[in-house]
Amino acid sequence: MMRAKGLSLHLGGRAILDQVSCTVRPGQVTVVMGQNGAGKSTLLQCLAGSVGADAGAVEVDGQCLAALPPEELAAKRAVLAQSVHLSFPLTVAEVIEMGCYARYQQWTARQRTARIDHYLTLLDLQPFRDRSFPTLSGGEQKRVLLAKCLLQLDADPAAPSGNRYLLLDEPTAALDIGQQFRFIDLATSLARKRGLGVFAVLHDLNLAARFADEIIFLRDGRVLASGPTHAILTRTTIRDTFDVDCLIQEHPHYAGPLITTLPYERPYFAPA
Amino acid sequence: MRSFSAVFFALIALLSLTLLGGVFVGAYELAPAELWLALTGQSTDLQQFLVWQVRIPRLLLALLVGAALATTGAATQGLFRNPLAEPTLIGVTSGAMLFAAAAMVLSFRFLAAAPAWLQQGAVSVAAFCGALVTTGLVYRLASGRGRVNVATMLLAGIAIAALTSAGTGLLIYQSSEQQLRDLTFWTLGSLGGARWGQVLGAGPIILAGVYFLHRDALALNAFLLGEREAAQLGFRVQRVKRRVIIWTALVVGTCISLTGIIGFVGLVIPHLLRIWQGTDYRRLLLFSALLGGSFLLVADTLARTIVAPAELPIGILTALVGAPFFLWLLLRERGKNALL
């Protein structure tokens, strides 16, 4: 279990995070939502160990995150960045291979190639193997980066390690609506299958409703509400988080809610 | 993607060929048979001296310096995530220049009676110190709270370069005709002074530098994604940055102190290899060393033969040979996938 306790971070006199606590459980998907600037990405970077908080701490399976050496941390959690710009082009296979840099010496070249091939096939990327990464479309690039993250969290058959976590920072940004759905579906199902704990920053309420086990609503660096998706995804929490009213219906095609946001008018409801 | 070993052996072959060509060609022409006799110590003292004490150390120094400049160029481009980066940018060159100019002007005042080797030595030592001092300064300016900001370092390097070049300008203003000439030639580089002493002194530093930079190849690959991403992949990025900067300053400082400023190698060789072989630093650093060595060897061989018995400054040759080739490559690649 990955657990943040009372994280606070102030930058330039402003509270970016204020007493934020949250939990990421193995095999489950925790989604954080909130307005722009609410502190979602900062919270994710704190969980990743890339940003240090002023107060509070992050624990990974009972160990203090800040005390873990970077190589060990790399085997425990992987981060899918919001956007990646390569300063010089690499091929798809070379980008994916970075996932095993932390244990480069432990694997032979043959083993590395086999693992890369495994993830190329798994994510349907074999035709792109030797393509230059920057020439790929946004959706393809995301899949390559996901493959890199999964390789980074690849369980070592020789030494089965503890729990592992996948942190997704706005994974759907810059993807078209079809890709958004497919990518989250792919990432969460692969993660669940491997027992990875997923922590994702998302903006789409319906994607969150469909794929999250738990949702955390952040506003101005504070946790407004958090809990299991079905219980927490209510008109009140959405309005308090985003200042947006919405219509929540039963989804016609699968069990769960269908949320329609109503940013300006409230024709369907009396004011709360 | 061609296989690693095929390219590796091709580059080794190229290096051997250029070495062989370099031994043959020169102001003093040697027939193959004479060369063989000289190499095996059976010819006249003059020919033996020429081959063993002049030509071979010069070839080896060209090889070492070319390898050093190309490797550090590739490493700094990766560190700064900038295709225009060169060791020049972290203050190595500008500092060496200022200190060398100071040594030239001052040695005329205080070491006028001293033998030439001492004056030359003073310039070398000064250039080496200047390279390290300015790099250290730029590094300090860009670091705070245990972190080095490479963007700040780039800008600080430019500011310090402007300052030192103002200092150099002041020295030029003060200098005599002869000093001005020396200084100008120094900024165009020359391997003319190469002897075994320099090869044996510079060799270990340069080889160690290439080796240790190569050991950080994976980290440099990860840096292509960004520093935060590299840290998340398990690298200690602050240590990597410090190592790359220290080795670059040491290696380039050594080169400049022995040969003056040789431009263009650090820029053109890594890019050429990127277009040909891709960016993966596990190959790039090693191949840069090999191709950079061959390139400077060819340039130096041309420098000492085209206007023989006089010599052209090698900086003219590296630009003259390198720039058109590089442009041709860029134009050829322009239509293809965006590579740079």
XYZ file of C-alpha atoms in Angstrom:
612
model
C 0.000 0.000 0.000
C 1.202 3.479 -0.875
C 0.043 6.033 1.631
C 0.439 9.799 1.884
C -0.052 11.263 5.338
C -0.743 14.948 5.889
C 1.226 16.228 2.877
C 1.646 20.006 2.823
C 3.615 22.022 0.348
C 3.908 25.785 0.104
C 5.428 27.559 -2.859
C 5.685 31.315 -3.115
C 3.405 31.805 -0.103
C 0.646 29.704 -1.647
C -0.441 26.331 -0.340
C -0.137 23.875 -3.217
C -0.991 20.953 -0.972
C -2.638 21.316 2.411
C -2.795 18.302 4.725
C -3.453 15.831 1.935
C -3.738 12.184 2.848
C -4.523 9.410 0.447
C -4.009 5.731 -0.201
C -3.171 3.732 -3.311
C -3.963 0.031 -2.963
C -2.381 -2.761 -5.000
C -4.660 -3.953 -7.784
C -6.913 -0.927 -7.469
C -7.306 2.302 -9.382
C -7.333 5.559 -7.466
C -8.236 8.627 -9.471
C -7.629 12.197 -8.400
C -9.795 14.945 -9.859
C -9.997 18.677 -9.467
C -9.738 22.023 -11.174
C -6.578 23.216 -12.880
C -4.069 24.190 -10.214
C -5.785 22.162 -7.502
C -2.535 20.297 -6.791
C -3.267 17.023 -8.586
C 0.023 16.747 -10.463
C 1.973 17.949 -7.435
C 0.351 15.245 -5.324
C 1.319 12.679 -7.955
C 4.909 13.918 -8.020
C 5.031 13.711 -4.204
C 3.854 10.102 -4.385
C 6.523 9.496 -7.025
C 9.187 10.917 -4.729
C 10.115 13.606 -7.257
C 8.773 16.509 -5.216
C 9.434 16.744 -1.510
C 6.667 18.054 0.740
C 7.224 20.603 3.524
C 5.308 18.463 5.961
C 3.890 14.983 5.989
C 5.346 11.852 4.472
C 4.739 9.181 1.885
C 5.054 5.536 2.850
C 5.433 2.650 0.449
C 4.536 -0.673 2.023
C 5.531 0.638 5.424
C 8.828 2.148 4.259
C 9.462 5.861 4.116
C 9.582 6.862 0.439
C 12.223 9.540 0.917
C 14.603 7.000 2.468
C 14.486 4.597 -0.477
C 17.449 4.749 -2.868
C 16.437 5.751 -6.428
C 17.244 2.330 -7.898
C 14.936 0.556 -5.440
C 12.234 3.148 -5.874
C 12.433 2.678 -9.651
C 11.432 -0.977 -9.247
C 8.486 -0.032 -7.016
C 6.830 2.752 -8.936
C 6.769 4.048 -12.489
C 5.458 7.397 -13.672
C 3.762 8.017 -16.990
C 4.569 11.658 -17.640
C 1.986 14.137 -18.847
C 4.022 14.969 -21.925
C 7.399 13.836 -23.113
C 9.635 15.741 -25.437
C 12.732 13.869 -26.544
C 15.583 16.280 -27.123
C 17.062 13.837 -29.642
C 15.124 11.079 -31.368
C 15.273 7.527 -30.066
C 13.554 4.493 -31.505
C 10.487 2.986 -29.859
C 12.471 -0.032 -28.664
C 15.129 2.240 -27.139
C 12.504 4.247 -25.239
C 10.877 1.097 -23.881
C 14.250 -0.318 -22.882
C 14.717 2.616 -20.496
C 12.236 0.840 -18.256
C 14.898 -1.683 -17.320
C 17.797 0.742 -16.847
C 17.528 0.491 -13.056
C 18.409 -3.206 -13.255
C 20.331 -3.114 -16.501
C 23.180 -5.198 -15.123
C 20.920 -7.892 -13.679
C 19.625 -8.852 -17.092
C 21.534 -10.147 -20.060
C 21.119 -8.417 -23.426
C 19.046 -11.388 -24.571
C 16.710 -11.123 -21.577
C 16.293 -7.403 -22.128
C 15.400 -7.899 -25.779
C 12.928 -10.628 -24.839
C 11.194 -8.367 -22.304
C 11.063 -5.465 -24.770
C 9.551 -7.763 -27.383
C 7.029 -9.017 -24.855
C 5.769 -5.492 -24.175
C 5.887 -4.462 -27.827
C 3.561 -7.341 -28.607
C 1.379 -6.798 -25.549
C 0.716 -3.183 -26.480
C 0.413 -3.854 -30.197
C 3.560 -1.888 -30.967
C 5.581 -4.466 -32.922
C 5.248 -2.587 -36.256
C 6.733 0.516 -34.596
C 9.742 -1.221 -33.037
C 12.420 0.667 -34.986
C 10.402 3.792 -35.699
C 11.623 7.092 -34.362
C 9.582 7.916 -31.242
C 8.826 11.569 -32.172
C 7.219 10.505 -35.472
C 4.514 8.535 -33.645
C 1.035 9.910 -33.001
C 0.051 11.027 -29.494
C -1.816 7.814 -28.770
C 1.035 5.624 -30.006
C 3.558 7.587 -27.944
C 1.416 7.060 -24.834
C 1.371 3.327 -25.463
C 5.160 3.304 -25.822
C 5.536 5.162 -22.538
C 3.097 2.752 -20.893
C 5.212 -0.138 -22.168
C 8.276 1.536 -20.634
C 6.461 1.873 -17.291
C 5.255 -1.743 -17.337
C 8.769 -2.951 -18.126
C 10.069 -0.836 -15.243
C 7.590 -2.593 -12.947
C 8.176 -6.006 -14.501
C 8.280 -8.535 -11.685
C 11.650 -10.189 -11.405
C 10.995 -13.928 -11.572
C 14.113 -14.618 -9.510
C 13.165 -12.284 -6.656
C 9.451 -11.581 -6.468
C 9.390 -8.109 -5.013
C 6.675 -6.375 -3.061
C 3.839 -4.268 -4.372
C 4.333 -1.994 -7.347
C 2.600 1.211 -8.342
C 1.844 2.940 -11.603
C 1.324 6.709 -11.496
C -0.422 8.249 -14.500
C -0.209 12.026 -14.818
C -3.101 13.161 -17.016
C -2.715 10.133 -19.287
C -5.533 11.264 -21.560
C -4.230 14.762 -22.226
C -3.817 15.379 -25.964
C -5.572 12.145 -26.919
C -8.711 12.051 -29.061
C -11.893 10.806 -27.403
C -11.574 7.294 -28.772
C -7.942 7.018 -27.685
C -8.759 8.395 -24.227
C -11.155 5.592 -23.498
C -9.034 2.877 -25.075
C -5.854 4.017 -23.344
C -7.373 4.142 -19.851
C -9.068 0.812 -20.440
C -5.763 -0.717 -21.537
C -3.673 0.814 -18.760
C -6.059 -0.061 -15.945
C -6.779 -3.586 -17.136
C -3.075 -4.378 -17.586
C -2.338 -2.887 -14.173
C -5.121 -4.850 -12.477
C -3.931 -8.054 -14.075
C -0.467 -7.444 -12.637
C -1.727 -6.344 -9.262
C -0.295 -2.855 -9.709
C -1.708 -0.013 -7.663
C -2.742 2.758 -10.059
C -2.888 6.439 -9.195
C -4.169 8.595 -12.045
C -4.950 12.236 -12.607
C -8.054 12.408 -14.786
C -10.328 15.161 -16.040
C -13.162 13.121 -17.503
C -15.855 12.257 -14.950
C -17.222 9.407 -17.043
C -13.800 7.814 -17.479
C -13.314 8.076 -13.726
C -16.768 6.620 -13.109
C -16.008 3.714 -15.379
C -12.469 2.828 -14.311
C -11.795 4.135 -10.792
C -12.219 2.126 -7.615
C -11.697 5.237 -5.544
C -11.823 8.924 -6.307
C -10.147 11.807 -4.513
C -11.530 15.284 -5.132
C -8.977 18.028 -4.615
C -9.678 21.721 -4.358
C -7.055 24.386 -3.652
C -4.680 21.766 -2.315
C -7.184 20.195 0.083
C -9.035 16.926 -0.110
C -12.692 17.850 -0.476
C -13.951 14.321 -0.560
C -12.594 10.869 -1.163
C -13.932 7.357 -1.163
C -15.257 4.506 -3.328
C -16.380 5.705 -6.742
C -20.043 4.800 -6.484
C -20.406 6.552 -3.138
C -18.365 9.653 -3.819
C -19.379 10.526 -7.362
C -22.373 12.670 -6.471
C -23.820 15.907 -7.744
C -22.713 17.660 -4.546
C -19.059 16.632 -4.655
C -18.819 17.453 -8.352
C -20.376 20.859 -7.792
C -18.154 21.614 -4.806
C -15.038 20.551 -6.687
C -15.631 22.101 -10.087
C -18.378 24.710 -9.555
C -20.299 22.802 -12.190
C -23.722 21.310 -11.956
C -24.417 17.947 -13.500
C -26.975 15.365 -14.349
C -26.284 11.840 -13.106
C -28.243 9.041 -14.753
C -28.067 5.309 -14.879
C -25.783 4.347 -17.754
C -27.888 2.737 -20.488
C -25.208 0.203 -21.460
C -23.464 -0.880 -18.316
C -23.915 -0.743 -14.557
C -22.794 2.652 -13.318
C -23.544 6.317 -13.651
C -23.587 8.494 -16.767
C -22.666 12.052 -15.941
C -23.597 15.059 -18.043
C -22.045 18.310 -16.892
C -23.993 21.533 -17.165
C -21.458 24.283 -16.874
C -23.623 27.416 -17.167
C -27.340 26.722 -17.083
C -29.325 24.651 -14.699
C -32.467 23.928 -16.673
C -33.062 20.544 -15.119
C -32.617 21.341 -11.437
C -33.770 23.686 -8.859
C -30.817 25.384 -7.142
C -29.443 23.268 -4.353
C 19.686 0.043 -37.604
C 23.019 -1.479 -38.466
C 24.452 -3.823 -35.914
C 26.781 -2.475 -33.291
C 29.756 -4.631 -34.181
C 29.565 -3.907 -37.932
C 29.754 -0.165 -37.333
C 32.339 -0.592 -34.609
C 34.691 -2.514 -36.878
C 34.049 -0.156 -39.776
C 35.115 2.749 -37.577
C 38.149 0.846 -36.294
C 39.102 0.130 -39.903
C 38.686 3.791 -40.799
C 40.848 4.767 -37.855
C 43.572 2.313 -38.852
C 43.509 3.551 -42.423
C 43.796 7.197 -41.412
C 46.608 6.313 -39.003
C 48.467 4.483 -41.749
C 47.878 7.324 -44.182
C 49.056 9.812 -41.587
C 52.359 7.998 -41.079
C 52.990 7.953 -44.821
C 52.111 11.482 -45.731
C 54.046 14.528 -44.675
C 56.319 17.360 -45.626
C 59.165 14.855 -45.683
C 58.133 12.120 -48.082
C 58.934 8.553 -47.295
C 58.694 5.639 -49.665
C 56.928 2.595 -48.165
C 60.218 0.737 -47.931
C 61.913 3.658 -46.177
C 59.023 3.957 -43.788
C 59.272 0.285 -42.919
C 62.974 0.642 -42.251
C 62.393 3.724 -40.133
C 59.657 2.015 -38.144
C 61.824 -0.994 -37.472
C 64.839 1.142 -36.575
C 67.044 0.242 -39.501
C 67.216 3.556 -41.325
C 68.997 6.847 -40.784
C 68.688 8.632 -37.470
C 66.884 11.520 -39.130
C 64.203 9.301 -40.618
C 63.791 7.374 -37.394
C 63.502 10.579 -35.429
C 61.014 11.945 -37.904
C 58.775 8.906 -37.738
C 59.067 7.994 -34.063
C 59.475 11.364 -32.397
C 57.506 13.696 -34.675
C 54.940 11.935 -36.777
C 53.701 9.148 -34.524
C 53.212 11.238 -31.369
C 51.425 13.833 -33.472
C 49.100 11.241 -34.964
C 48.344 9.823 -31.547
C 47.675 13.258 -30.087
C 45.330 14.061 -32.995
C 43.516 10.817 -32.340
C 43.216 11.462 -28.609
C 42.103 15.078 -28.977
C 39.596 14.257 -31.716
C 38.142 11.458 -29.605
C 37.988 13.718 -26.562
C 36.300 16.636 -28.298
C 33.693 14.488 -30.056
C 32.842 12.474 -26.937
C 32.506 15.492 -24.660
C 30.472 17.241 -27.354
C 28.022 14.339 -27.471
C 27.839 14.209 -23.673
C 27.197 17.951 -23.238
C 24.500 17.907 -25.914
C 22.757 15.195 -23.940
C 23.254 16.891 -20.594
C 21.912 20.229 -21.798
C 19.299 18.583 -24.037
C 20.405 21.008 -26.701
C 21.735 20.194 -30.160
C 23.908 23.321 -30.147
C 25.636 22.534 -26.876
C 29.384 22.126 -26.873
C 31.949 22.142 -24.082
C 32.398 25.821 -25.020
C 29.053 26.498 -23.368
C 30.096 25.504 -19.877
C 32.936 28.005 -19.906
C 35.809 25.623 -20.642
C 36.976 27.281 -23.813
C 36.468 30.912 -22.879
C 38.303 30.457 -19.591
C 41.177 28.632 -21.228
C 41.394 31.399 -23.802
C 41.549 34.185 -21.217
C 44.182 32.463 -19.127
C 46.234 31.481 -22.174
C 46.146 35.046 -23.461
C 47.208 36.294 -20.058
C 50.074 33.813 -19.998
C 51.217 34.869 -23.467
C 51.166 38.556 -22.656
C 52.606 38.217 -19.168
C 55.252 35.663 -20.027
C 56.620 38.216 -22.451
C 57.137 40.559 -19.490
C 58.318 38.127 -16.836
C 59.606 35.101 -18.693
C 61.172 36.895 -21.671
C 64.554 35.377 -20.899
C 63.162 31.931 -20.198
C 63.487 29.164 -22.780
C 60.678 28.640 -25.264
C 59.511 25.369 -23.699
C 58.929 27.142 -20.395
C 56.909 29.887 -22.065
C 54.930 27.276 -23.968
C 54.438 25.292 -20.773
C 53.187 28.375 -18.962
C 50.534 28.879 -21.636
C 49.458 25.235 -21.389
C 49.217 25.269 -17.608
C 47.373 28.585 -17.674
C 44.888 27.335 -20.275
C 44.217 24.174 -18.282
C 43.688 26.151 -15.064
C 41.488 28.653 -16.893
C 39.294 25.866 -18.236
C 38.774 24.392 -14.769
C 38.347 27.715 -12.957
C 35.672 29.093 -15.289
C 33.806 25.796 -15.456
C 33.866 25.678 -11.674
C 32.526 29.220 -11.545
C 29.742 28.540 -14.039
C 28.867 25.369 -12.123
C 28.681 27.242 -8.823
C 26.558 29.981 -10.349
C 24.073 27.402 -11.591
C 23.850 25.329 -8.428
C 21.893 25.923 -5.282
C 20.346 23.721 -2.618
C 22.300 20.728 -3.880
C 20.942 20.923 -7.404
C 22.426 22.131 -10.663
C 20.056 23.838 -13.045
C 21.357 23.110 -16.528
C 19.329 25.904 -18.128
C 20.895 28.406 -15.715
C 24.256 26.848 -16.383
C 23.853 27.398 -20.104
C 23.022 31.064 -19.607
C 25.686 31.577 -16.945
C 28.176 29.998 -19.336
C 27.250 32.517 -22.020
C 27.553 35.428 -19.583
C 30.923 34.236 -18.291
C 32.115 33.696 -21.858
C 31.216 37.315 -22.641
C 33.095 38.492 -19.565
C 36.204 36.453 -20.271
C 36.237 37.487 -23.915
C 36.151 41.096 -22.726
C 39.202 40.261 -20.611
C 40.859 38.596 -23.586
C 40.085 41.661 -25.670
C 41.759 43.855 -23.118
C 44.851 41.658 -23.276
C 44.816 41.759 -27.062
C 44.659 45.531 -26.865
C 47.785 45.420 -24.708
C 49.640 42.859 -26.760
C 52.431 43.231 -29.245
C 52.206 42.220 -32.895
C 53.911 38.899 -32.242
C 51.684 38.090 -29.276
C 48.609 38.925 -31.279
C 49.759 36.549 -33.983
C 50.486 33.811 -31.444
C 47.097 34.297 -29.862
C 45.248 34.206 -33.164
C 46.993 31.013 -34.151
C 46.271 29.573 -30.733
C 42.526 30.112 -31.244
C 42.732 28.177 -34.518
C 44.519 25.259 -32.896
C 47.552 23.291 -33.886
C 48.982 19.879 -33.163
C 52.421 21.083 -34.192
C 53.914 20.815 -30.744
C 53.057 17.177 -30.248
C 55.718 15.068 -28.563
C 55.587 11.837 -26.598
C 55.434 13.801 -23.347
C 52.120 15.349 -24.303
C 50.710 12.094 -25.583
C 51.626 10.287 -22.384
C 50.366 13.153 -20.230
C 47.063 13.694 -22.011
C 46.403 10.049 -22.928
C 45.379 8.763 -19.484
C 43.156 11.767 -18.738
C 41.388 11.584 -22.100
C 40.981 7.811 -22.060
C 39.693 7.927 -18.488
C 37.276 10.689 -19.490
C 35.938 8.778 -22.472
C 35.605 5.654 -20.327
C 33.773 7.378 -17.478
C 31.479 9.337 -19.788
C 30.675 6.073 -21.552
C 29.777 4.547 -18.167
C 27.051 7.188 -17.854
C 25.611 6.336 -21.274
C 22.363 4.944 -19.850
C 21.855 8.012 -17.683
C 22.456 10.264 -20.681
C 19.827 8.306 -22.600
C 17.396 8.808 -19.737
C 18.238 12.530 -19.685
C 16.754 12.770 -23.184
C 13.338 12.425 -21.548
C 14.144 15.078 -18.957
C 15.833 15.184 -15.579
C 12.765 14.268 -13.552
C 12.076 11.284 -15.795
C 15.705 10.177 -15.481
C 15.422 10.312 -11.686
C 12.196 8.310 -11.830
C 13.974 5.656 -13.878
C 16.370 5.198 -10.974
C 19.288 7.537 -11.706
C 20.937 9.879 -9.220
C 20.755 12.807 -11.593
C 22.727 15.318 -9.543
C 25.698 12.968 -9.399
C 25.431 12.220 -13.117
C 25.448 15.933 -13.970
C 28.428 16.572 -11.726
C 30.392 13.661 -13.199
C 29.702 14.691 -16.796
C 30.671 18.301 -16.138
C 33.849 17.437 -14.241
C 35.071 14.964 -16.860
C 34.201 17.333 -19.684
C 36.120 20.175 -18.073
C 39.135 17.969 -17.344
C 39.277 16.381 -20.770
C 38.590 19.493 -22.822
C 40.888 21.565 -20.591
C 43.658 19.053 -21.284
C 43.057 19.192 -25.026
C 42.948 22.967 -25.219
C 46.056 23.340 -23.121
C 47.988 21.214 -25.629
C 46.499 22.206 -28.954
C 44.668 25.509 -28.540
C 41.058 25.793 -29.567
C 39.867 23.303 -32.170
C 36.276 23.997 -33.047
C 33.552 22.079 -34.802
C 34.635 18.533 -33.937
C 32.461 18.418 -30.814
C 29.455 19.611 -32.762
C 29.635 17.894 -36.118
C 30.801 14.394 -35.205
C 28.032 13.551 -32.708
C 25.323 14.907 -35.017
C 26.704 13.026 -37.953
C 26.568 9.821 -35.933
C 23.069 10.621 -34.671
C 21.790 10.913 -38.222
C 23.583 7.764 -39.260
C 23.268 5.609 -36.164
C 20.634 7.118 -33.893
C 21.046 8.783 -30.555
C 21.464 5.835 -28.185
C 24.394 6.957 -26.026
C 25.685 3.429 -25.548
C 26.789 3.592 -29.176
C 27.049 7.328 -29.647
C 29.839 8.028 -27.152
C 32.060 5.197 -28.294
C 31.482 5.866 -31.980
C 32.041 9.592 -31.448
C 35.426 8.825 -29.936
C 36.411 6.648 -32.891
C 35.077 8.900 -35.628
C 36.284 12.074 -33.893
C 39.764 10.587 -33.691
C 39.770 9.690 -37.394
C 38.344 13.056 -38.356
C 40.964 15.071 -36.523
C 43.693 12.792 -37.814
C 42.620 13.471 -41.396
C 42.265 17.185 -40.736
C 45.711 17.343 -39.170
C 47.292 15.345 -41.980
C 45.809 17.820 -44.440
C 46.877 20.754 -42.266
C 50.515 19.709 -42.378
C 50.624 18.689 -46.043
C 48.643 21.060 -48.245
C 50.915 24.052 -47.748
C 54.049 22.045 -46.829
C 56.613 22.833 -45.589
C 54.422 25.401 -43.805
C 51.314 24.371 -41.837
C 47.734 25.523 -41.819
C 46.054 25.959 -38.444
C 43.919 22.858 -37.939
C 40.834 24.849 -36.938
C 40.607 26.091 -40.522
C 40.647 22.515 -41.775
C 38.085 21.135 -39.333
C 35.663 23.865 -40.380
C 36.552 23.604 -44.064
C 36.141 19.828 -44.191
C 33.427 19.492 -41.586
C 31.015 22.288 -42.384
C 30.215 21.465 -46.027
C 29.849 17.780 -45.223
C 27.575 18.563 -42.312
C 25.476 20.900 -44.464
C 25.193 18.254 -47.155
C 23.991 15.802 -44.531
C 21.450 18.276 -43.173
C 20.089 19.036 -46.616
C 19.869 15.363 -47.440
C 17.953 14.679 -44.219
C 15.730 17.738 -44.530
C 13.042 15.932 -46.492
C 12.965 12.865 -44.256
C 11.568 12.474 -40.771
C 12.483 15.326 -38.465
C 15.673 14.002 -36.981
C 17.244 16.951 -35.227
